[in-house]
XYZ file of C-alpha atoms in Angstrom:
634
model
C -176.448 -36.218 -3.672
C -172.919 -37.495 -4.034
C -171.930 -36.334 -7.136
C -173.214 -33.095 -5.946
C -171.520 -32.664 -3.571
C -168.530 -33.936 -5.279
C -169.466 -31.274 -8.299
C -169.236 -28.268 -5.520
C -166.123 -29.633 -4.012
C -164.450 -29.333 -7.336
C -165.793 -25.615 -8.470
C -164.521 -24.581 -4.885
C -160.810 -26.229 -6.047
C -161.220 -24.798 -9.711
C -161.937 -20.752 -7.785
C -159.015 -21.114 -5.746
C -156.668 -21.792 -8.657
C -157.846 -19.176 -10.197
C -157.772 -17.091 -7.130
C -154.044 -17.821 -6.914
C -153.544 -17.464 -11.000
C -155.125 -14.347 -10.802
C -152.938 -12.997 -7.735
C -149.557 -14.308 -9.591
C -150.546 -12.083 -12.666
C -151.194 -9.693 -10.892
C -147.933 -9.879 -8.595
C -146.231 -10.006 -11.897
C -147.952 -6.755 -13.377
C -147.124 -5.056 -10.365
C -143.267 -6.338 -10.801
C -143.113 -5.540 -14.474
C -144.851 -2.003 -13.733
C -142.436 -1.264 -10.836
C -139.540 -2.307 -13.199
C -140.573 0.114 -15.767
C -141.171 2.657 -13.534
C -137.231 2.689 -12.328
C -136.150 2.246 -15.676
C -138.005 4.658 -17.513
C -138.682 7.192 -14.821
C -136.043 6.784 -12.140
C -132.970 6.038 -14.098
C -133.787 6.829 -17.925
C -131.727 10.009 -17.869
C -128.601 7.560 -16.697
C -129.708 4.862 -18.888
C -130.322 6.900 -21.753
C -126.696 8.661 -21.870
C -125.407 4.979 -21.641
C -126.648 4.585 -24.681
C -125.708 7.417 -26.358
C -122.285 6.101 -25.209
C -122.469 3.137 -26.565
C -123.541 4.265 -29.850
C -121.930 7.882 -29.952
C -118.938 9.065 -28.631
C -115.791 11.864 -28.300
C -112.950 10.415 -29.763
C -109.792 12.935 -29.231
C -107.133 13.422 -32.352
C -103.541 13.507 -31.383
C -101.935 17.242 -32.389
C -99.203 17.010 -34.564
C -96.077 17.784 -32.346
C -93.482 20.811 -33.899
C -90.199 19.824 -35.530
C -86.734 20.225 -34.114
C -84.117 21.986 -36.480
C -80.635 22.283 -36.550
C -79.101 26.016 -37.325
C -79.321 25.614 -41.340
C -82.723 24.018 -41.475
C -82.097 20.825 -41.103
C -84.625 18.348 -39.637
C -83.486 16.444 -36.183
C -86.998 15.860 -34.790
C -90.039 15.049 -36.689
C -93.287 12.718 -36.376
C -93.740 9.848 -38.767
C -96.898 7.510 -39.102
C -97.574 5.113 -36.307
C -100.218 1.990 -35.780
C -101.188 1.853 -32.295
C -103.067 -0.430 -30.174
C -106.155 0.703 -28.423
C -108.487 -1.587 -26.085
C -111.920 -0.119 -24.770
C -112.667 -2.755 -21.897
C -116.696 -2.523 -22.288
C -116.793 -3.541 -25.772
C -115.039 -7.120 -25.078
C -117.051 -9.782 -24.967
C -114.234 -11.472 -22.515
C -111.699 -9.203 -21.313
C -108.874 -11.407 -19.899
C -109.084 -14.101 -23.345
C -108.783 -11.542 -25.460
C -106.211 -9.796 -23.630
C -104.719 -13.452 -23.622
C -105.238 -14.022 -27.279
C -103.941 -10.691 -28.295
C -100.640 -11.466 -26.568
C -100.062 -14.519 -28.178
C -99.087 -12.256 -31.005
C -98.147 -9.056 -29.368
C -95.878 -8.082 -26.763
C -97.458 -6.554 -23.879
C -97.169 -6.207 -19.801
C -100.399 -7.131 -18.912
C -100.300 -6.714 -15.388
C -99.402 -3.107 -16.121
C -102.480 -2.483 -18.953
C -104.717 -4.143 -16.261
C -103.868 -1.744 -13.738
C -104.894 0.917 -16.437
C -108.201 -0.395 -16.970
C -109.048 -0.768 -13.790
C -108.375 3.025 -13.074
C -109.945 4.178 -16.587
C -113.426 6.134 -16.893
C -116.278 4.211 -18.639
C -115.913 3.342 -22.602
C -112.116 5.568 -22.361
C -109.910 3.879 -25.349
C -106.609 2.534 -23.470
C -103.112 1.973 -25.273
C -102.109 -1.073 -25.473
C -99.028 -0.797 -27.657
C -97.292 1.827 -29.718
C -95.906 1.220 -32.690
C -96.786 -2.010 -34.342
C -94.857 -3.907 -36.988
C -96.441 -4.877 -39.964
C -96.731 -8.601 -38.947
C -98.486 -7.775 -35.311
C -100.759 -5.252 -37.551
C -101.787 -7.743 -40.049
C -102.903 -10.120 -37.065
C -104.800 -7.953 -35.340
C -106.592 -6.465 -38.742
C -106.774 -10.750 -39.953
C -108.936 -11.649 -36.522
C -111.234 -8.011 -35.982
C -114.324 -9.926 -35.648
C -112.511 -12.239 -32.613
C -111.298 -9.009 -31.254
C -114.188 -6.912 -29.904
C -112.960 -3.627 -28.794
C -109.201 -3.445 -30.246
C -108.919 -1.548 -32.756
C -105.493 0.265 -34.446
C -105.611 3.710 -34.936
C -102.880 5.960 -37.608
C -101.279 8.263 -34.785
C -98.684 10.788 -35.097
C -94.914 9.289 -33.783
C -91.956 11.286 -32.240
C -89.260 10.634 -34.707
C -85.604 11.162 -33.919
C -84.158 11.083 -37.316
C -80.678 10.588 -36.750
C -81.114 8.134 -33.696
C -78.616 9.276 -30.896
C -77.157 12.462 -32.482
C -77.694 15.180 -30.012
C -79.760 13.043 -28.148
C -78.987 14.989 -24.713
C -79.935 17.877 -26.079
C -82.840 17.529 -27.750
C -84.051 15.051 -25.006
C -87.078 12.521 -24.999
C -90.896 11.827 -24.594
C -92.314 9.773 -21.800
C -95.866 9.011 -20.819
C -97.617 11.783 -18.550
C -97.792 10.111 -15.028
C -100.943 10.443 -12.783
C -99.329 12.766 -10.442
C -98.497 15.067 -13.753
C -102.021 15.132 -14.707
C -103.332 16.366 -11.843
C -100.667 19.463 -11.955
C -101.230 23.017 -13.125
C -101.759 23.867 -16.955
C -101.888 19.966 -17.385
C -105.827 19.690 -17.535
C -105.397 18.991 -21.784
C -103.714 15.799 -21.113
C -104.513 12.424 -21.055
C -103.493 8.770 -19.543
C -101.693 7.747 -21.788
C -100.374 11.176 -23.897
C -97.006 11.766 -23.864
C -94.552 14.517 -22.812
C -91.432 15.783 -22.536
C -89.288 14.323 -20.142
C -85.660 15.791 -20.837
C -83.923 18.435 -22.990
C -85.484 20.265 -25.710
C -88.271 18.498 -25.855
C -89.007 18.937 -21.610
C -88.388 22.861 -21.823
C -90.311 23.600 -24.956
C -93.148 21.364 -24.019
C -95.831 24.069 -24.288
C -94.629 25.326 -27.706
C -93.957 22.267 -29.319
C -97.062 20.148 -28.168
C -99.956 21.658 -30.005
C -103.239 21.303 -29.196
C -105.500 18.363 -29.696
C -108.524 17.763 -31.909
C -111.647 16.035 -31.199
C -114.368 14.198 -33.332
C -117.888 12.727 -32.223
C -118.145 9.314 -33.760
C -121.047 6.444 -34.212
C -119.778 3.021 -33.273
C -121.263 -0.529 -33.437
C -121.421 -2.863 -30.796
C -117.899 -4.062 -31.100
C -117.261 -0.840 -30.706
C -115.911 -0.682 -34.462
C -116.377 3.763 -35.971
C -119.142 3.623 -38.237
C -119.496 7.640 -39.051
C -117.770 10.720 -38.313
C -120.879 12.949 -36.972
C -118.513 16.092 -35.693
C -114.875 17.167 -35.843
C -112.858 19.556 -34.455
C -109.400 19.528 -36.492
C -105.948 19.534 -34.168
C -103.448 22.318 -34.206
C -100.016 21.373 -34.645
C -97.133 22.467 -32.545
C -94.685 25.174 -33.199
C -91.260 24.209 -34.451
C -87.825 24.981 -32.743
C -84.380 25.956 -34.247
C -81.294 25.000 -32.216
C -77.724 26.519 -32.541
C -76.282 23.153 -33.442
C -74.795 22.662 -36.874
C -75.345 18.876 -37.505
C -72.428 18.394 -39.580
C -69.993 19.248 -36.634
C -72.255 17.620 -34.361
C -72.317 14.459 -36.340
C -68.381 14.577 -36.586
C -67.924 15.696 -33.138
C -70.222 12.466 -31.985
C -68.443 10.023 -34.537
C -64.585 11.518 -33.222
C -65.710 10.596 -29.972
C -67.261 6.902 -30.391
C -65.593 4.266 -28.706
C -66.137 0.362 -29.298
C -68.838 -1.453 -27.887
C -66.590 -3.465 -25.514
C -64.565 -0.350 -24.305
C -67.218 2.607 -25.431
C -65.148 6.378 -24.952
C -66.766 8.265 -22.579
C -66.372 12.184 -22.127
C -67.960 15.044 -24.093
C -67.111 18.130 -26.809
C -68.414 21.384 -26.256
C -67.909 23.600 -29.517
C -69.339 27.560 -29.247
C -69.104 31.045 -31.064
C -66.741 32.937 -28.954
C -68.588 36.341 -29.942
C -71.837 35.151 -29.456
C -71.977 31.751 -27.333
C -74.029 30.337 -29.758
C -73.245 26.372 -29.489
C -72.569 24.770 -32.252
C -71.956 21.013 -31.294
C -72.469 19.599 -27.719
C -71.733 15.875 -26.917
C -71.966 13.555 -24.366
C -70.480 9.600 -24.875
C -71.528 7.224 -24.604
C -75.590 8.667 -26.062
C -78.459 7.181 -25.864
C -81.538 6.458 -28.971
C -84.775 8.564 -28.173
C -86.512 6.363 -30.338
C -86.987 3.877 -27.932
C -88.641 6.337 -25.661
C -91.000 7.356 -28.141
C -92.416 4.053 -28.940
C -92.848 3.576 -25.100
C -89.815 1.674 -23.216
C -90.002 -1.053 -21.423
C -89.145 -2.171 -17.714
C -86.196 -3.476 -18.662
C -85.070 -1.749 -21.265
C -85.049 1.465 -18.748
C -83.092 -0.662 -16.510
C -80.502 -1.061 -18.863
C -79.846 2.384 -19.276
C -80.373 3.721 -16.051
C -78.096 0.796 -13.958
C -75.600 1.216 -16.898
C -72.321 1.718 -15.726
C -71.048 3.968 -18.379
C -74.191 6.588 -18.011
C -75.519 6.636 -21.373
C -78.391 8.971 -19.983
C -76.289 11.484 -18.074
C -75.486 14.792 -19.991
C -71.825 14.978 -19.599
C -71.703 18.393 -20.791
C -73.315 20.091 -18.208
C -73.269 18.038 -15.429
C -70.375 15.602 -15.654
C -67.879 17.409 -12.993
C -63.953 17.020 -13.391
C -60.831 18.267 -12.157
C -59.706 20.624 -14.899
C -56.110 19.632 -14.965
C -53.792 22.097 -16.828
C -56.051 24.207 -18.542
C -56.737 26.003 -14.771
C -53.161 27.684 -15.463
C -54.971 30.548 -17.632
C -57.103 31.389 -14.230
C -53.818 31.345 -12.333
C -51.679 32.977 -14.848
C -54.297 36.365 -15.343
C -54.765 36.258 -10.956
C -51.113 36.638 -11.090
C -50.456 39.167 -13.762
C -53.456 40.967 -12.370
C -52.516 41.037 -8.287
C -48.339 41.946 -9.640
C -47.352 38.686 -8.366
C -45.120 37.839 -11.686
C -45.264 39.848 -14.923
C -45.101 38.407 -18.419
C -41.270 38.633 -18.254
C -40.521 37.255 -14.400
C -38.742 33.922 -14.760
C -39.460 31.291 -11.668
C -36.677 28.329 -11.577
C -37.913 25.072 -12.470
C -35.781 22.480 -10.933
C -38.358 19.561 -11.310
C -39.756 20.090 -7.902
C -41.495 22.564 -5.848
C -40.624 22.624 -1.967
C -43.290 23.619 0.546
C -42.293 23.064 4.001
C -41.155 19.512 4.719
C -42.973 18.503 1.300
C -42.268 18.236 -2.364
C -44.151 18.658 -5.516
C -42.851 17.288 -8.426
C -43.465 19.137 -11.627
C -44.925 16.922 -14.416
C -40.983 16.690 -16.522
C -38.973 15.128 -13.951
C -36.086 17.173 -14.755
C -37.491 20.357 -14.794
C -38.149 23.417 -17.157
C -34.859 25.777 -16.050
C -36.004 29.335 -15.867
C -39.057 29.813 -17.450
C -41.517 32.687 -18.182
C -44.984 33.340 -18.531
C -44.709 32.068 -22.307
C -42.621 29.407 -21.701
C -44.656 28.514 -19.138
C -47.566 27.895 -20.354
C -46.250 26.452 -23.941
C -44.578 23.577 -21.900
C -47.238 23.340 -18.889
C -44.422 23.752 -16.452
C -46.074 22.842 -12.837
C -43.530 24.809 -10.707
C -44.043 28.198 -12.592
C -48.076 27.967 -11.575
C -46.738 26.479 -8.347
C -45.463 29.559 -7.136
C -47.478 31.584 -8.327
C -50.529 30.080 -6.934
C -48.543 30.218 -3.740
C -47.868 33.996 -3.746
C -51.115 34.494 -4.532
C -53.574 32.321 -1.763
C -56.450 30.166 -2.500
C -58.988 33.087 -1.625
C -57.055 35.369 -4.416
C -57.040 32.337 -6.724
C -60.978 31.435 -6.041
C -61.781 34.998 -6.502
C -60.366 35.130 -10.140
C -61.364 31.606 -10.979
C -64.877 33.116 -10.426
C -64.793 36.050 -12.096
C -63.697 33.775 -15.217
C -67.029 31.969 -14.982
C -65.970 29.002 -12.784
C -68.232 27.457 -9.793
C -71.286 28.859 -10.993
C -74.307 28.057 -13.813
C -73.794 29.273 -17.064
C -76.921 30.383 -17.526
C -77.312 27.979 -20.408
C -81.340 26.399 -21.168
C -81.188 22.741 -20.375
C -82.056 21.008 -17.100
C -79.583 19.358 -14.922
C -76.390 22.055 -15.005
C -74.039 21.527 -12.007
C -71.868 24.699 -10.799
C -68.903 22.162 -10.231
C -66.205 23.703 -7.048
C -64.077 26.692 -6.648
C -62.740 26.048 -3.676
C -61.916 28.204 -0.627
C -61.011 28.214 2.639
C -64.177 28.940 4.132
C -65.957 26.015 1.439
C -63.494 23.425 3.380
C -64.358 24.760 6.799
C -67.972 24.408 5.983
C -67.857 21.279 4.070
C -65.167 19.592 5.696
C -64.606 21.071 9.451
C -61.117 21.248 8.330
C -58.314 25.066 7.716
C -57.352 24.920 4.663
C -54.266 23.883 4.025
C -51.248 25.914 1.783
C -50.491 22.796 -0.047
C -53.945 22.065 -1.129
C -53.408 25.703 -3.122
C -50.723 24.522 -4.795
C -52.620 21.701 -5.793
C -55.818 24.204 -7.052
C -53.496 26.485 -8.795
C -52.964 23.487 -11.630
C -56.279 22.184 -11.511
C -56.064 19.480 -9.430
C -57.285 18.816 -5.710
C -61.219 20.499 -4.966
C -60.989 21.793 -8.150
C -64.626 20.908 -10.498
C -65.633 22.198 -14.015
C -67.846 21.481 -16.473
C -66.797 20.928 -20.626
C -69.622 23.975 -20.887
C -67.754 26.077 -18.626
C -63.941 25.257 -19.897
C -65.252 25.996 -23.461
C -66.693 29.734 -22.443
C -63.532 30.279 -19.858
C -61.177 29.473 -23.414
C -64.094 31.443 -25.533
C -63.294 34.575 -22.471
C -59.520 34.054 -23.155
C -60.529 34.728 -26.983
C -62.757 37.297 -27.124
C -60.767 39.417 -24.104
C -62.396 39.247 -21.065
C -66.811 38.699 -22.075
C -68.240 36.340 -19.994
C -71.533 35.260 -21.999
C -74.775 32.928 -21.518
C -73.970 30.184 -23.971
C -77.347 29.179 -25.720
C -78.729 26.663 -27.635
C -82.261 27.822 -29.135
C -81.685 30.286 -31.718
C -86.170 30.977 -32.695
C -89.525 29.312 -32.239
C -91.428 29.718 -35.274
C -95.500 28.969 -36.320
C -96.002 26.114 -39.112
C -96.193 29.482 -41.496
C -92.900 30.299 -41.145
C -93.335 33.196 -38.624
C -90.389 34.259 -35.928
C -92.651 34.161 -32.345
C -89.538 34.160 -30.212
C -85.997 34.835 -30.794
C -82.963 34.980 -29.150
C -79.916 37.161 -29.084
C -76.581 37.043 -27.815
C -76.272 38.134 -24.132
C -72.810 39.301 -22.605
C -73.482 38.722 -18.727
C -70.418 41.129 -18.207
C -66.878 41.961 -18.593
C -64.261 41.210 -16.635
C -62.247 44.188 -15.471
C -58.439 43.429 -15.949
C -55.421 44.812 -18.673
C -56.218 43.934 -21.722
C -52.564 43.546 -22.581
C -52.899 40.269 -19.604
C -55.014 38.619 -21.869
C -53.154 38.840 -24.790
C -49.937 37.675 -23.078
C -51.889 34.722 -22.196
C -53.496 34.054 -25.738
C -49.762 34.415 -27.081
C -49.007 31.341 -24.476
C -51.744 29.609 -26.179
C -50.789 29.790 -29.368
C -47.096 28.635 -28.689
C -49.018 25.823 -26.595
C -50.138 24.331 -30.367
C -47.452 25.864 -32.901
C -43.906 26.125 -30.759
C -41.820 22.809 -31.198
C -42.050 22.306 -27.167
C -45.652 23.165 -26.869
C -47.908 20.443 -25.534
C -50.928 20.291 -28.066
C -49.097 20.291 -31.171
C -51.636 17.858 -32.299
C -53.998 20.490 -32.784
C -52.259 22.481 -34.879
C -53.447 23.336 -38.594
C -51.611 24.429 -42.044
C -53.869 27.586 -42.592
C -55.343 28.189 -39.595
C -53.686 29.535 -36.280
C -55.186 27.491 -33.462
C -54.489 28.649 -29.430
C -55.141 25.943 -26.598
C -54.160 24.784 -24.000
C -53.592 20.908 -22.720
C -54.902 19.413 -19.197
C -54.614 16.239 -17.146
C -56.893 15.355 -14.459
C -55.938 13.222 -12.474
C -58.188 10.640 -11.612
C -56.132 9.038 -8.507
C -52.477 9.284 -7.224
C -50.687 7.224 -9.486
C -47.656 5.983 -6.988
C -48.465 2.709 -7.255
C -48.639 2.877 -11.553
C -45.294 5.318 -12.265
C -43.139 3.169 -12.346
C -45.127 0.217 -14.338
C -44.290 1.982 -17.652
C -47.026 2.610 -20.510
C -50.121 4.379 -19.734
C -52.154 0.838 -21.360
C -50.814 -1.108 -18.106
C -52.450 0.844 -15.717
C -56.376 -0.445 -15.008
C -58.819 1.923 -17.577
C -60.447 3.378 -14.202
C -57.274 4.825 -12.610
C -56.497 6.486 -15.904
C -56.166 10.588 -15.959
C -58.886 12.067 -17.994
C -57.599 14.147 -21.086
C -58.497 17.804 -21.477
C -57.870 20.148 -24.551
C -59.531 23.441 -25.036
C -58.851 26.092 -27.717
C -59.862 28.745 -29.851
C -59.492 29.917 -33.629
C -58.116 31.603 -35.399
C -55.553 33.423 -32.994
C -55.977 36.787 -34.929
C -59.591 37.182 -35.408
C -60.870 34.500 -32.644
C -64.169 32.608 -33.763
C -64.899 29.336 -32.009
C -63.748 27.991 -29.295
C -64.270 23.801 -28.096
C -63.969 22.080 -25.003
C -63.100 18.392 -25.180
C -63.031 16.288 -22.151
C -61.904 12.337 -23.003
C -62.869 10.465 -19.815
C -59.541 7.703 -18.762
C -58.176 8.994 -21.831
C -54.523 10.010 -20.743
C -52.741 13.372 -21.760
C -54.746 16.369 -23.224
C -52.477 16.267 -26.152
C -52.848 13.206 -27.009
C -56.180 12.050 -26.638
C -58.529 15.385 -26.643
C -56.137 17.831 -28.964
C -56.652 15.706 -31.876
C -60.706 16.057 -31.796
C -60.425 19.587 -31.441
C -58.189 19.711 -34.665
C -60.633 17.741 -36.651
C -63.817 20.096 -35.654
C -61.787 23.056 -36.142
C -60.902 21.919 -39.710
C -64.854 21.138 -40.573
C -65.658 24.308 -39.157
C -63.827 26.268 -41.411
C -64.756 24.587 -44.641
C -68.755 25.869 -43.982
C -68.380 29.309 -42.152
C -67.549 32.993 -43.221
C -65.227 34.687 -40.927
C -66.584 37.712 -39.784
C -65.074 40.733 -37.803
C -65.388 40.554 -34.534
C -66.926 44.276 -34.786
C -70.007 42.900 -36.710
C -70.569 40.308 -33.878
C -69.942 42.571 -30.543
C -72.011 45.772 -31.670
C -75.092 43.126 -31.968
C -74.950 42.292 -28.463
C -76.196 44.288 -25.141
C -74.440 44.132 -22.003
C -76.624 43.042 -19.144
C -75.434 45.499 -16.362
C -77.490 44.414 -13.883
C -75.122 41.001 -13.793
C -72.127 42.953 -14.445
C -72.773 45.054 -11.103
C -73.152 41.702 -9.238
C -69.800 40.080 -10.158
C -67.783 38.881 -7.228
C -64.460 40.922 -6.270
């Protein structure tokens, strides 16, 4: 009876095992079932396109960005070959080693690409690097199968081919920024594409971009291309042809180099009187777009922006100066114009002009004697423009200074232009709360005091003293063209208008001009050439009242930043005027002796590579825009 019992009491145990067994299977069936379920029903459609991802996926192709050109074909922007550095996050087996292993090798700001990655989409490629060297490439194609996920890819790189030449014009790239993505027209761009940030390269950013290609590619799990399934071929950009001859840009640039200790700073405008087509522009010290291209760092941007000589600043159209002595053509046509003096009245030139209780001393202690117009100009004499500026009021003088293209845009393309000042007295009572005072005209009427100008504007006021009164829009582009060869855009000369005043004025001035560089007295004889008849004028702006340094002798004892800057602008040839230049040395002393000799040198280049047409052939190509002649300012 025992081991009966005993024999029950174990069947009873062996059942409920089984009981239990039974119910765990099940339990698990049910789990398993309810797993596949959510997988295969609820989520397959998400699961399934995460495969496709991680086998198949849009890759885009960079377009191939247009090419800069200079006036005679010349190439001053291109692309060139470049290896860059791409990371897709999900295809690392550890992100942060292999981000640490990769920059054992290769320079990167990680805390920067990690920001990136944490705001990119799913499987999205992210830049690491631009621009490899070979010994960073060979490292990263030596260890592939360490680095899952990086991978180099062959991308098309903005090449500045002559480094900083013209490098304010045609401007630099930059990576779009997330607030530029999310602007209008900017839904074909990408973290991480770049754009143009300044000059050429800024305003033409539609026509010279391109458009951008796309392929569907199979990838392994490393994330490695395996097959090309689809492609959709990029378009290239069109290409752009400046106005700049690079041979007198090149010159203008090297003539106006300084040293690396002491660099020169200041800038050379050189234009087409006839047309305003401009031929050279510079700005010292420049700047390499290069390093842009290739992506700059943190501190290399700090270097150039906190630089103290403003490498990134275009000087040309937005550096601001007193104009010195070349503001004695605006005073010299106001007062032939308003019958304050004609060409033959001769003002007395003692060495000093009194105004009330106070003097002001003309520049040659001594004084001119009686001097004319002519005379007048050829030696600079301060007292003649003195008096005339005097007779005339600063309202009279602003007026004319306008009408001559001064405090206002000159309509030229590039970013950044200031207006610089023509004073008057309602300007000071707005500005300053202050009447204007009759000395501070005497001041204006020689370019000094509230006077500001541009090198763009002094070299169209001297190309208006040439060509007899047209005020033109100076420009820069001269076509856009396809990557066949066809014109899409082109541009033409544009006179903005005329200025109304005796013709016979402006020749008595140009006659001044020419005795300013060929008469034994005149002030930029160091701008005179053997077959060519050159017309200028000399300026110095002063910088700060120079009390303290006048009697401390030569101009190298007084401290570089209390210096005068040197001004020279001038036109040639006399008889048939051509081109004009605008040269602005920053600290650099007298006009004649600093800026007339840069002028000389351009002038001379200039005339070994062009034809000298009549000025007929030029005007009758150009049409007068009357709506802007109506508007000017009497």
């Amino acid at each position: 009876m025992a081991n009966y019992l005993y024999s029950a009491d174990v069947s009873e145990g062996v059942r409920k095992k089984i009981r239990i067994f039974v119910i765990l299977v099940v339990l698990c069936f049910i789990i398993l079932w309810t797993r596949v379920w959510f997988l295969q029903i609820l989520k397959g459609e998400a699961f399934k396109g995460q495969s496709e991802n991680n086998r198949v996926r849009m890759v885009s192709l960079p377009a191939y960005r247009g090419k800069i050109l200079d006036r005679n074909g010349e190439t001053l922007v291109s692309i060139r070959p470049s290896f860059n550095l791409y990371i897709t996050p999900e295809d690392t087996q550890d992100l942060d080693n292999t981000l640490t292993y990769l920059s054992s090798q290769v320079t990167l700001e990680k805390d920067v690409l990690m920001k990136e990655i944490e705001r990119a989409a799913p499987f999205q490629n992210i830049l690491v690097k631009r621009d490899l060297p070979w010994k960073q490439i060979a490292f990263v194609e030596e260890n592939n199968r360490l680095l899952p996920g990086v991978h180099l890819k062959v991308e098309p790189l903005r090449d500045y081919v002559h480094k900083d030449l013209a490098a304010h014009v045609l401007g630099y790239l930059g990576e779009v920024t997330r607030s530029g993505l999310e602007g209008k027209g900017k839904e074909d761009y990408s973290p991480g594409d770049l754009i143009g940030k300044k000059g050429m390269e800024l305003l033409f950013e539609d026509q010279l971009r391109g458009q951008k290609g796309y392929k569907e590619v199979e990838v392994d799990v490393a994330g490695r291309e395996l097959e090309t399934l689809r492609m959709l071929p990029p378009q290239s950009g069109n290409n752009l042809t400046l106005t700049l001859d690079i041979r007198l840009q090149r010159l203008a640039e090297s003539l106006m180099t300084g040293t690396e200790e002491e660099p020169k700073r200041g800038s050379v405008v050189l234009m087409k009187v006839q047309t305003g087509e401009v031929l050279a522009m510079v700005s010292q010290p420049s700047f390499d777009p290069n390093r842009f291209a290739s992506g700059i760092s943190r501190s290399d941007w700090r270097g150039l922006s906190l630089n103290k000589n403003h490498p990134l600043q275009n000087r040309a159209i937005d550096g601001q100066y007193p104009p010195g002595s070349t503001f004695k053509v605006v005073t010299a046509l106001a007062g032939l114009e308003e019958n304050i003096v004609t060409p033959e009245t001769r003002i007395y030139c003692p060495g000093s002009f009194r105004l009330g209780r106070g003097f002001y001393r003309c520049w040659k202690r001594g004084g001119h004697g009686h001097v004319d117009l002519h005379d007048a100009l050829v030696q600079s004499c301060d007292v003649y423009f003195y008096t005339v500026g005097h007779r005339l009021g600063i309202d009279t003088l602003a007026k004319y200074a306008r009408k001559m293209g001064l405090g206002s845009l000159t309509g030229i393309f590039l970013t950044g232009e200031k207006p610089g000042l023509v004073p008057t007295s309602q300007w000071k009572l707005n500005a300053r709360k202050e009447p204007w005072q009759p000395g501070e005209t005497i001041s204006v009427s020689i370019g000094q005091g509230f006077n500001l100008t541009t090198p763009i504007q002094q070299a169209r006021l001297i190309g208006t003293v040439a060509n007899g009164g047209m005020v033109l829009r100076p420009y820069l582009i001269q076509k856009v063209t396809d990557n066949q060869g066809r014109t899409l855009k082109e541009n033409l000369p544009q006179i903005l208008y005329r200025i109304d005043a005796n013709k016979n004025y402006f020749e008595k001035i140009r006659e001044g001009l020419l005795g300013v560089v060929n008469e034994p007295r005149g002030t930029g004889r160091r701008a005179r050439l053997k077959n060519i008849q050159v017309a200028g004028k000399t300026g110095t702006a002063q910088v700060v009242r120079m009390k303290t340094y006048e009697s401390e002798g030569e101009k190298g004892e007084i401290p570089y930043e209390f210096r005068d800057h040197a001004w020279f602008f001038a036109f040639a040839p006399y008889e048939e005027p051509e081109v004009a230049v605008a040269v602005i040395v920053e600290h650099g002393g007298h006009g004649g002796a600093a800026a007339a000799p840069i002028a000389k040198e351009l002038f001379s280049e200039y005339f070994k590579h062009y034809p000298r047409p009549t000025v007929e052939q030029n005007v009758t190509s150009m049409a007068i825009n009357q709506n802007v002649q109506n508007n000017i300012q009497e």
